[in-house]
Amino acid sequence: MQTNITRETALAHLRKYNQEEFHILHALTVEGVMRWYANSLGFGDEEEYWGLVGLLHDIDFEKYPEEHCQKAPELLEEINAGNDLIYSVCSHGYGICSNVEPKHQMEKILFAADELTGLIGAAAKMRPSKSVMDMEVSSLKKKFKDKRFAAGCSRDVIRTGAENLGWTLEQLFEQTILAMRSCEEKIAGEMKELGY
């Protein structure tokens, strides 16, 4: 899975349709997580592709929330995104706002980790360190069980994502925390550079 789109082009296009700090931070986080997973799972030669799909997965969400994953193909065609990349982006909404099924390992990871990064990010903000660096799986499990905490993060989607990968929730939590640790500092720096 390769793409002709540079990261610079992808980021500029993301920012054309997304201005809110939260959406940019989420995009950069999912990008970093996807890059980590690509290397961790033996897809290092596809790291760029996995990262770009993570970066662009919510391209249409800020401006077109009611048409999430429906509007994305049109926006991605503006930068000559290939069909593979468009399919991968739309697959993360499977069963929610899209009928595009995650098939490739990368698409299954995106589906599972996308929602979970939101929950981990919210849990990190509650910590004295405001960081994932000292977060343990046990404390995340408690937050996961508390339905009132980060109520917008669907536990069902996270559970389904783990099942699709054949992983336990614990495995998914542990791996995604490690993935977020790998890019936390870099993302903080990039957010500053972007003026947030």
PDB file of N, CA and C in Angstrom, residues 8 21 29 42 57 141 162-163 171 182 194:
ATOM      1  N   GLU A   8       3.273  16.699   3.725  1.00  0.00           N
ATOM      2  CA  GLU A   8       3.080  18.149   3.683  1.00  0.00           C
ATOM      3  C   GLU A   8       1.750  18.501   2.998  1.00  0.00           C
ATOM      4  N   GLU A  21      -8.495  23.192  17.239  1.00  0.00           N
ATOM      5  CA  GLU A  21      -7.319  22.568  17.855  1.00  0.00           C
ATOM      6  C   GLU A  21      -7.556  21.086  18.142  1.00  0.00           C
ATOM      7  N   THR A  29      -2.411  12.745  16.445  1.00  0.00           N
ATOM      8  CA  THR A  29      -2.290  11.613  17.370  1.00  0.00           C
ATOM      9  C   THR A  29      -2.544  10.299  16.644  1.00  0.00           C
ATOM     10  N   GLY A  42       5.144  -5.139  11.895  1.00  0.00           N
ATOM     11  CA  GLY A  42       5.881  -5.676  10.752  1.00  0.00           C
ATOM     12  C   GLY A  42       5.489  -5.100   9.396  1.00  0.00           C
ATOM     13  N   HIS A  57      -7.992  10.683   8.359  1.00  0.00           N
ATOM     14  CA  HIS A  57      -9.198   9.864   8.551  1.00  0.00           C
ATOM     15  C   HIS A  57     -10.451  10.680   8.868  1.00  0.00           C
ATOM     16  N   LYS A 141      -8.399   0.988  32.333  1.00  0.00           N
ATOM     17  CA  LYS A 141      -9.536   0.061  32.447  1.00  0.00           C
ATOM     18  C   LYS A 141     -10.624   0.638  33.337  1.00  0.00           C
ATOM     19  N   ALA A 162     -11.321  -4.367  19.007  1.00  0.00           N
ATOM     20  CA  ALA A 162     -10.440  -5.394  19.587  1.00  0.00           C
ATOM     21  C   ALA A 162     -10.819  -6.779  19.060  1.00  0.00           C
ATOM     22  N   GLU A 163     -12.122  -7.053  19.004  1.00  0.00           N
ATOM     23  CA  GLU A 163     -12.605  -8.356  18.502  1.00  0.00           C
ATOM     24  C   GLU A 163     -12.187  -8.582  17.059  1.00  0.00           C
ATOM     25  N   GLN A 171      -4.885  -6.043  25.572  1.00  0.00           N
ATOM     26  CA  GLN A 171      -3.834  -5.935  24.531  1.00  0.00           C
ATOM     27  C   GLN A 171      -3.963  -4.622  23.775  1.00  0.00           C
ATOM     28  N   SER A 182       4.898   6.990  22.116  1.00  0.00           N
ATOM     29  CA  SER A 182       5.952   7.128  21.101  1.00  0.00           C
ATOM     30  C   SER A 182       5.911   8.469  20.377  1.00  0.00           C
ATOM     31  N   LEU A 194       2.385  24.832  14.693  1.00  0.00           N
ATOM     32  CA  LEU A 194       1.172  25.173  13.924  1.00  0.00           C
ATOM     33  C   LEU A 194       0.402  26.326  14.556  1.00  0.00           C
TER      34      LEU A 194
END
